[in-house]
Amino acid sequence: MVTLDLRHVASPAVRDLLHLVNHPDFDRAQQQIERLGGCTEPVRLTGHTTTVDITTGEVLRTYTSSDEPTSSLLTACGNRRASRCPACSRLYAADTYHLIRAGLSGGKTVPDTVRTHPRVFVTLTPPSFGPVHNRLTTPGGDIRPCRCRKLHEPTDALIGTPLNPGTYDYEGAVLFNAHASALWARFTTYLRREIAARLGMTQKAARAVLRLSFAKVAEYQQRGLVHFHAVIRLDGPDGNSQPPPPYATVAVLTKAARAAAARVHVTVESDAVGKRELGWGEQFDVREIASFGTDAEFTDQAVAAYVAKYATKSADASGTLDHTLLCRPCQGRGATLLPHGTPLPCTACDGTGQARPLTRLPVARHVRQMIRTCWKLGRLPEFAHLKLRKWAHMLGFRGHFSTKSRSYSTTLGALRDVRRAWRTEQARAHAGLPESDPSTTLVVGRWDYLGSGYSPGAALLAADVWHRKELERQFAAEGGC
């Protein structure tokens, strides 16, 4: 018999892994981690459930988290950000893909006839706030020198940063991000008006014969500004189940989209920054979406994959952070409140509201200056409603990364409900419960939040699960069998 002295194992993670492997219920612990599919920050819950047959009163099953090797139940974090959890973000991207694809070619309660409706792919970009380093190409694909007279490599950290940081309009850039959602809302309003005008109708008459449906996703440029990709479709008055009238064509939708984008403006006034007119940039693009199987660049499948790709990205794709800068103990107020309301200066952030000094953030100079601008403008009363300090890590943008109109297609919630029902049925079969009508059973329980994350050893097992699943996906993508 060989005895291993764990004190001589250098890595704490390896020592914890060895303890876990030698646990009598290691198989159950491994089963929980496998079920999460490589989730990096699982939620740990403690509690119990009891499954009862409501017709007979018989207790069919009881479950207590204390019976688990870790004394807690692990559930996936569900984070959509690839930088926080690659496994859960991949699932979110898959759901987004099916949501977008269903609105283009049918399925998921959407009729197949939706593919005959006029639909376009629109890209709305921010304006210029000063010249930046970029990698230019000619129509033939050759690389052109930047304004700094250099040929930048694709991975050059200078791309997207200002040529002259001293003259770059950081205040305008932050305010644009903060108002990007308002600009999109106005774009959809003007788009409906432009469509009605081009059809020679009033807006009320246009609403009686057609409906505008859309799904959009936000993406960060390398200069730290938000732009939107959107699928826009014309339907009948009842939504995706009806086609629009024959005179509501792709040409009408395209011209209306161009005119609407040019009309959108938001006015911002402040003694600190003066009067600003915010609107979309000149690089506006709108293209018809072709059906799958045609020899075109923008097919329904390609567009759905493109949108899903960016649905899991966050501001960290432009080199910033994926977590808030506000101090957690005081919630960014600079002081904690006693039960009777008396403020007590926060010692964690020294009363500044910042979790740590901006100079210590592991980001590039350009990103740090945008964060610093968010923090500076965030203290002004006229910008309090923008919550710039709370969203400084997002460079001022506080909108949803993916949104859709009500009648575009199915919802993420509906897709998750189907997956939850399937997993529930799998759990019933695994637990050996009788195949009875789920409506005749009642689950009673209580769950409390215990924490998040793995132990160091379990984290190694989760990383192995994710790595193995990635190899399987790559093998399948390469045509393996």
GROMACS .gro file of C-alpha atoms in nm, residues 78-293:
model
  216
   78GLY     CA    1  -2.613   3.131  -1.710
   79ASN     CA    2  -2.379   3.424  -1.783
   80ARG     CA    3  -2.393   3.532  -2.148
   81ARG     CA    4  -2.043   3.688  -2.145
   82ALA     CA    5  -1.780   3.465  -2.303
   83SER     CA    6  -1.515   3.632  -2.086
   84ARG     CA    7  -1.694   3.517  -1.770
   85CYS     CA    8  -1.821   3.172  -1.865
   86PRO     CA    9  -1.746   3.022  -2.209
   87ALA     CA   10  -1.981   2.728  -2.152
   88CYS     CA   11  -2.292   2.927  -2.058
   89SER     CA   12  -2.219   3.194  -2.319
   90ARG     CA   13  -2.209   2.926  -2.588
   91LEU     CA   14  -2.554   2.810  -2.480
   92TYR     CA   15  -2.679   3.171  -2.489
   93ALA     CA   16  -2.535   3.212  -2.839
   94ALA     CA   17  -2.709   2.894  -2.952
   95ASP     CA   18  -3.042   3.021  -2.817
   96THR     CA   19  -2.989   3.358  -2.988
   97TYR     CA   20  -2.907   3.182  -3.315
   98HIS     CA   21  -3.231   2.982  -3.306
   99LEU     CA   22  -3.429   3.294  -3.209
  100ILE     CA   23  -3.290   3.494  -3.502
  101ARG     CA   24  -3.309   3.203  -3.747
  102ALA     CA   25  -3.673   3.131  -3.656
  103GLY     CA   26  -3.763   3.488  -3.744
  104LEU     CA   27  -3.601   3.450  -4.085
  105SER     CA   28  -3.691   3.101  -4.201
  106GLY     CA   29  -3.958   2.977  -3.959
  107GLY     CA   30  -3.970   2.721  -3.681
  108LYS     CA   31  -4.013   2.754  -3.304
  109THR     CA   32  -4.385   2.845  -3.344
  110VAL     CA   33  -4.304   3.078  -3.637
  111PRO     CA   34  -4.460   2.971  -3.973
  112ASP     CA   35  -4.228   2.888  -4.265
  113THR     CA   36  -4.399   3.152  -4.479
  114VAL     CA   37  -4.206   3.418  -4.287
  115ARG     CA   38  -3.913   3.365  -4.524
  116THR     CA   39  -4.112   3.532  -4.802
  117HIS     CA   40  -4.153   3.857  -4.605
  118PRO     CA   41  -3.930   4.157  -4.693
  119ARG     CA   42  -3.629   4.158  -4.459
  120VAL     CA   43  -3.302   4.349  -4.445
  121PHE     CA   44  -2.984   4.346  -4.238
  122VAL     CA   45  -2.899   4.692  -4.104
  123THR     CA   46  -2.578   4.820  -3.943
  124LEU     CA   47  -2.588   5.149  -3.751
  125THR     CA   48  -2.250   5.293  -3.655
  126PRO     CA   49  -2.136   5.578  -3.428
  127PRO     CA   50  -1.997   5.904  -3.567
  128SER     CA   51  -1.635   6.013  -3.545
  129PHE     CA   52  -1.510   6.176  -3.226
  130GLY     CA   53  -1.160   6.219  -3.358
  131PRO     CA   54  -0.920   6.034  -3.593
  132VAL     CA   55  -0.800   5.695  -3.469
  133HIS     CA   56  -0.542   5.439  -3.579
  134ASN     CA   57  -0.694   5.182  -3.813
  135ARG     CA   58  -0.611   4.916  -4.066
  136LEU     CA   59  -0.739   5.036  -4.403
  137THR     CA   60  -0.785   4.821  -4.711
  138THR     CA   61  -0.835   4.898  -5.078
  139PRO     CA   62  -1.134   4.759  -5.276
  140GLY     CA   63  -0.895   4.490  -5.399
  141GLY     CA   64  -0.806   4.383  -5.044
  142ASP     CA   65  -0.459   4.542  -5.022
  143ILE     CA   66  -0.354   4.710  -4.696
  144ARG     CA   67  -0.332   5.090  -4.699
  145PRO     CA   68  -0.121   5.297  -4.459
  146CYS     CA   69  -0.291   5.446  -4.156
  147ARG     CA   70  -0.297   5.823  -4.106
  148CYS     CA   71   0.011   5.774  -3.893
  149ARG     CA   72   0.177   5.641  -4.215
  150LYS     CA   73   0.223   5.293  -4.072
  151LEU     CA   74   0.082   4.957  -4.180
  152HIS     CA   75  -0.083   4.815  -3.868
  153GLU     CA   76  -0.099   4.444  -3.808
  154PRO     CA   77  -0.447   4.303  -3.724
  155THR     CA   78  -0.343   4.250  -3.361
  156ASP     CA   79  -0.180   4.592  -3.318
  157ALA     CA   80  -0.293   4.743  -2.986
  158LEU     CA   81  -0.292   5.090  -3.144
  159ILE     CA   82  -0.590   5.013  -3.369
  160GLY     CA   83  -0.893   5.205  -3.245
  161THR     CA   84  -0.694   5.444  -3.025
  162PRO     CA   85  -0.684   5.820  -3.101
  163LEU     CA   86  -0.407   5.965  -3.314
  164ASN     CA   87  -0.409   6.262  -3.077
  165PRO     CA   88  -0.558   6.176  -2.735
  166GLY     CA   89  -0.540   6.541  -2.633
  167THR     CA   90  -0.797   6.650  -2.894
  168TYR     CA   91  -1.016   6.338  -2.895
  169ASP     CA   92  -1.376   6.407  -2.786
  170TYR     CA   93  -1.400   6.162  -2.496
  171GLU     CA   94  -1.704   6.335  -2.351
  172GLY     CA   95  -1.892   6.301  -2.679
  173ALA     CA   96  -1.790   5.934  -2.709
  174VAL     CA   97  -1.916   5.848  -2.359
  175LEU     CA   98  -2.241   6.041  -2.409
  176PHE     CA   99  -2.300   5.860  -2.739
  177ASN     CA  100  -2.267   5.521  -2.568
  178ALA     CA  101  -2.500   5.638  -2.291
  179HIS     CA  102  -2.765   5.746  -2.546
  180ALA     CA  103  -2.720   5.463  -2.797
  181SER     CA  104  -3.038   5.287  -2.682
  182ALA     CA  105  -3.236   5.613  -2.714
  183LEU     CA  106  -3.097   5.658  -3.066
  184TRP     CA  107  -3.214   5.308  -3.158
  185ALA     CA  108  -3.562   5.374  -3.015
  186ARG     CA  109  -3.592   5.690  -3.222
  187PHE     CA  110  -3.466   5.507  -3.529
  188THR     CA  111  -3.750   5.253  -3.505
  189THR     CA  112  -4.001   5.537  -3.457
  190TYR     CA  113  -3.878   5.728  -3.761
  191LEU     CA  114  -3.858   5.407  -3.961
  192ARG     CA  115  -4.230   5.344  -3.914
  193ARG     CA  116  -4.302   5.702  -4.016
  194GLU     CA  117  -4.082   5.679  -4.326
  195ILE     CA  118  -4.244   5.354  -4.437
  196ALA     CA  119  -4.590   5.508  -4.404
  197ALA     CA  120  -4.480   5.819  -4.597
  198ARG     CA  121  -4.335   5.613  -4.883
  199LEU     CA  122  -4.656   5.413  -4.908
  200GLY     CA  123  -4.862   5.732  -4.916
  201MET     CA  124  -5.042   5.646  -4.592
  202THR     CA  125  -5.096   5.792  -4.252
  203GLN     CA  126  -4.923   5.609  -3.967
  204LYS     CA  127  -5.259   5.483  -3.843
  205ALA     CA  128  -5.345   5.342  -4.187
  206ALA     CA  129  -5.001   5.181  -4.217
  207ARG     CA  130  -5.040   5.008  -3.878
  208ALA     CA  131  -5.366   4.858  -4.001
  209VAL     CA  132  -5.199   4.675  -4.293
  210LEU     CA  133  -4.842   4.598  -4.177
  211ARG     CA  134  -4.616   4.565  -3.876
  212LEU     CA  135  -4.244   4.628  -3.829
  213SER     CA  136  -4.057   4.343  -3.659
  214PHE     CA  137  -3.690   4.340  -3.565
  215ALA     CA  138  -3.413   4.180  -3.362
  216LYS     CA  139  -3.088   4.360  -3.287
  217VAL     CA  140  -2.757   4.303  -3.112
  218ALA     CA  141  -2.498   4.552  -2.988
  219GLU     CA  142  -2.128   4.523  -3.064
  220TYR     CA  143  -1.829   4.723  -2.943
  221GLN     CA  144  -1.584   4.865  -3.194
  222GLN     CA  145  -1.215   4.867  -3.114
  223ARG     CA  146  -1.240   5.238  -3.032
  224GLY     CA  147  -1.484   5.152  -2.750
  225LEU     CA  148  -1.803   5.274  -2.917
  226VAL     CA  149  -2.125   5.078  -2.957
  227HIS     CA  150  -2.285   5.001  -3.291
  228PHE     CA  151  -2.589   4.789  -3.372
  229HIS     CA  152  -2.661   4.504  -3.613
  230ALA     CA  153  -3.031   4.448  -3.674
  231VAL     CA  154  -3.260   4.217  -3.869
  232ILE     CA  155  -3.568   4.416  -3.977
  233ARG     CA  156  -3.875   4.251  -4.132
  234LEU     CA  157  -4.213   4.365  -4.261
  235ASP     CA  158  -4.516   4.156  -4.154
  236GLY     CA  159  -4.890   4.174  -4.182
  237PRO     CA  160  -5.093   4.346  -3.907
  238ASP     CA  161  -5.109   4.026  -3.699
  239GLY     CA  162  -4.732   3.971  -3.700
  240ASN     CA  163  -4.521   3.689  -3.842
  241SER     CA  164  -4.823   3.474  -3.933
  242GLN     CA  165  -4.930   3.718  -4.204
  243PRO     CA  166  -4.742   3.860  -4.504
  244PRO     CA  167  -4.742   4.237  -4.560
  245PRO     CA  168  -4.928   4.386  -4.858
  246PRO     CA  169  -4.751   4.342  -5.197
  247TYR     CA  170  -4.657   4.709  -5.219
  248ALA     CA  171  -4.454   4.687  -4.896
  249THR     CA  172  -4.132   4.573  -5.063
  250VAL     CA  173  -3.765   4.541  -4.973
  251ALA     CA  174  -3.695   4.857  -5.173
  252VAL     CA  175  -3.944   5.053  -4.964
  253LEU     CA  176  -3.791   4.916  -4.641
  254THR     CA  177  -3.436   4.993  -4.757
  255LYS     CA  178  -3.509   5.355  -4.853
  256ALA     CA  179  -3.708   5.412  -4.536
  257ALA     CA  180  -3.422   5.277  -4.322
  258ARG     CA  181  -3.170   5.511  -4.483
  259ALA     CA  182  -3.395   5.812  -4.439
  260ALA     CA  183  -3.478   5.723  -4.077
  261ALA     CA  184  -3.111   5.683  -3.979
  262ALA     CA  185  -3.032   6.028  -4.117
  263ARG     CA  186  -3.315   6.189  -3.916
  264VAL     CA  187  -3.223   6.049  -3.575
  265HIS     CA  188  -3.074   6.300  -3.330
  266VAL     CA  189  -3.062   6.335  -2.952
  267THR     CA  190  -2.976   6.674  -2.799
  268VAL     CA  191  -2.768   6.681  -2.481
  269GLU     CA  192  -2.718   7.010  -2.295
  270SER     CA  193  -2.497   7.073  -1.995
  271ASP     CA  194  -2.292   7.360  -1.858
  272ALA     CA  195  -1.998   7.120  -1.835
  273VAL     CA  196  -2.004   6.989  -2.194
  274GLY     CA  197  -2.218   7.246  -2.373
  275LYS     CA  198  -2.482   7.150  -2.629
  276ARG     CA  199  -2.429   6.823  -2.818
  277GLU     CA  200  -2.621   6.678  -3.111
  278LEU     CA  201  -2.580   6.299  -3.107
  279GLY     CA  202  -2.670   6.086  -3.408
  280TRP     CA  203  -2.559   5.790  -3.617
  281GLY     CA  204  -2.241   5.794  -3.821
  282GLU     CA  205  -2.209   5.810  -4.198
  283GLN     CA  206  -2.118   5.441  -4.234
  284PHE     CA  207  -2.475   5.315  -4.253
  285ASP     CA  208  -2.532   4.981  -4.426
  286VAL     CA  209  -2.854   4.803  -4.526
  287ARG     CA  210  -2.871   4.481  -4.730
  288GLU     CA  211  -3.144   4.242  -4.832
  289ILE     CA  212  -3.138   3.903  -4.662
  290ALA     CA  213  -3.157   3.617  -4.911
  291SER     CA  214  -3.303   3.273  -4.845
  292PHE     CA  215  -3.078   2.988  -4.735
  293GLY     CA  216  -2.935   2.791  -5.025
   0.00000   0.00000   0.00000
